[in-house]
């Protein structure tokens, strides 16, 4: 459980930073660019925790 929490927080920081970089370089006419950064960071961190990790483990087994 501890490792999943650490994995989630790390993924949240990394994907949040990548989302901020996308908003910085793309400069869209969004009303709230921070909503995109937070939503994208949290959704990608959850996907990393529950989906990508399982896919990676299945590929390791083969």
PDB file of C-alpha atoms in Angstrom:
ATOM      1  CA  UNK A   1       0.000   0.000   0.000  1.00  0.00           C
ATOM      2  CA  UNK A   2       2.865   2.358   0.821  1.00  0.00           C
ATOM      3  CA  UNK A   3       4.493   1.765  -2.542  1.00  0.00           C
ATOM      4  CA  UNK A   4       1.242   2.488  -4.389  1.00  0.00           C
ATOM      5  CA  UNK A   5       0.910   5.810  -2.568  1.00  0.00           C
ATOM      6  CA  UNK A   6       4.499   6.747  -3.363  1.00  0.00           C
ATOM      7  CA  UNK A   7       3.992   5.630  -6.982  1.00  0.00           C
ATOM      8  CA  UNK A   8       0.818   7.770  -7.241  1.00  0.00           C
ATOM      9  CA  UNK A   9       2.446  10.879  -5.765  1.00  0.00           C
ATOM     10  CA  UNK A  10       5.486  10.524  -8.014  1.00  0.00           C
ATOM     11  CA  UNK A  11       3.309  10.044 -11.099  1.00  0.00           C
ATOM     12  CA  UNK A  12       1.167  13.022 -10.060  1.00  0.00           C
ATOM     13  CA  UNK A  13       4.210  15.277  -9.816  1.00  0.00           C
ATOM     14  CA  UNK A  14       5.707  14.101 -13.114  1.00  0.00           C
ATOM     15  CA  UNK A  15       2.462  14.206 -15.117  1.00  0.00           C
ATOM     16  CA  UNK A  16       1.494  17.528 -13.512  1.00  0.00           C
ATOM     17  CA  UNK A  17       4.797  19.013 -14.637  1.00  0.00           C
ATOM     18  CA  UNK A  18       4.320  17.620 -18.159  1.00  0.00           C
ATOM     19  CA  UNK A  19       0.783  19.073 -18.229  1.00  0.00           C
ATOM     20  CA  UNK A  20       2.144  22.453 -17.151  1.00  0.00           C
ATOM     21  CA  UNK A  21       4.775  22.285 -19.901  1.00  0.00           C
ATOM     22  CA  UNK A  22       2.086  21.502 -22.490  1.00  0.00           C
ATOM     23  CA  UNK A  23       0.022  24.494 -21.357  1.00  0.00           C
ATOM     24  CA  UNK A  24       3.127  26.708 -21.317  1.00  0.00           C
ATOM     25  CA  UNK A  25       4.168  25.846 -24.872  1.00  0.00           C
ATOM     26  CA  UNK A  26       0.741  25.431 -26.475  1.00  0.00           C
ATOM     27  CA  UNK A  27      -0.816  28.530 -24.864  1.00  0.00           C
ATOM     28  CA  UNK A  28      -4.443  27.643 -25.642  1.00  0.00           C
ATOM     29  CA  UNK A  29      -7.286  30.115 -25.187  1.00  0.00           C
ATOM     30  CA  UNK A  30      -8.612  28.068 -22.273  1.00  0.00           C
ATOM     31  CA  UNK A  31     -10.548  29.856 -19.569  1.00  0.00           C
ATOM     32  CA  UNK A  32      -8.780  27.890 -16.862  1.00  0.00           C
ATOM     33  CA  UNK A  33      -5.492  26.301 -17.904  1.00  0.00           C
ATOM     34  CA  UNK A  34      -4.886  25.080 -14.347  1.00  0.00           C
ATOM     35  CA  UNK A  35      -8.027  22.950 -14.541  1.00  0.00           C
ATOM     36  CA  UNK A  36      -6.488  21.142 -17.506  1.00  0.00           C
ATOM     37  CA  UNK A  37      -3.146  20.684 -15.715  1.00  0.00           C
ATOM     38  CA  UNK A  38      -4.780  19.313 -12.552  1.00  0.00           C
ATOM     39  CA  UNK A  39      -7.283  17.117 -14.399  1.00  0.00           C
ATOM     40  CA  UNK A  40      -4.675  15.719 -16.787  1.00  0.00           C
ATOM     41  CA  UNK A  41      -2.127  15.142 -14.042  1.00  0.00           C
ATOM     42  CA  UNK A  42      -4.555  13.329 -11.742  1.00  0.00           C
ATOM     43  CA  UNK A  43      -6.113  11.225 -14.511  1.00  0.00           C
ATOM     44  CA  UNK A  44      -2.726  10.183 -15.905  1.00  0.00           C
ATOM     45  CA  UNK A  45      -1.430   9.389 -12.404  1.00  0.00           C
ATOM     46  CA  UNK A  46      -4.471   7.171 -11.774  1.00  0.00           C
ATOM     47  CA  UNK A  47      -4.012   5.501 -15.148  1.00  0.00           C
ATOM     48  CA  UNK A  48      -0.350   4.903 -14.321  1.00  0.00           C
ATOM     49  CA  UNK A  49      -1.275   3.354 -11.004  1.00  0.00           C
ATOM     50  CA  UNK A  50      -4.135   1.118 -12.125  1.00  0.00           C
ATOM     51  CA  UNK A  51      -3.632   0.461 -15.861  1.00  0.00           C
ATOM     52  CA  UNK A  52      -0.091   1.090 -17.099  1.00  0.00           C
ATOM     53  CA  UNK A  53       1.527  -0.756 -14.204  1.00  0.00           C
ATOM     54  CA  UNK A  54      -0.533  -3.904 -14.900  1.00  0.00           C
ATOM     55  CA  UNK A  55       0.305  -3.774 -18.606  1.00  0.00           C
ATOM     56  CA  UNK A  56       3.995  -3.391 -17.769  1.00  0.00           C
ATOM     57  CA  UNK A  57       3.867  -6.375 -15.390  1.00  0.00           C
ATOM     58  CA  UNK A  58       2.143  -8.560 -18.008  1.00  0.00           C
ATOM     59  CA  UNK A  59       4.844  -7.724 -20.547  1.00  0.00           C
ATOM     60  CA  UNK A  60       7.551  -8.619 -18.022  1.00  0.00           C
ATOM     61  CA  UNK A  61       6.005 -12.062 -17.501  1.00  0.00           C
ATOM     62  CA  UNK A  62       6.118 -12.932 -21.205  1.00  0.00           C
TER      63      UNK A  62
END
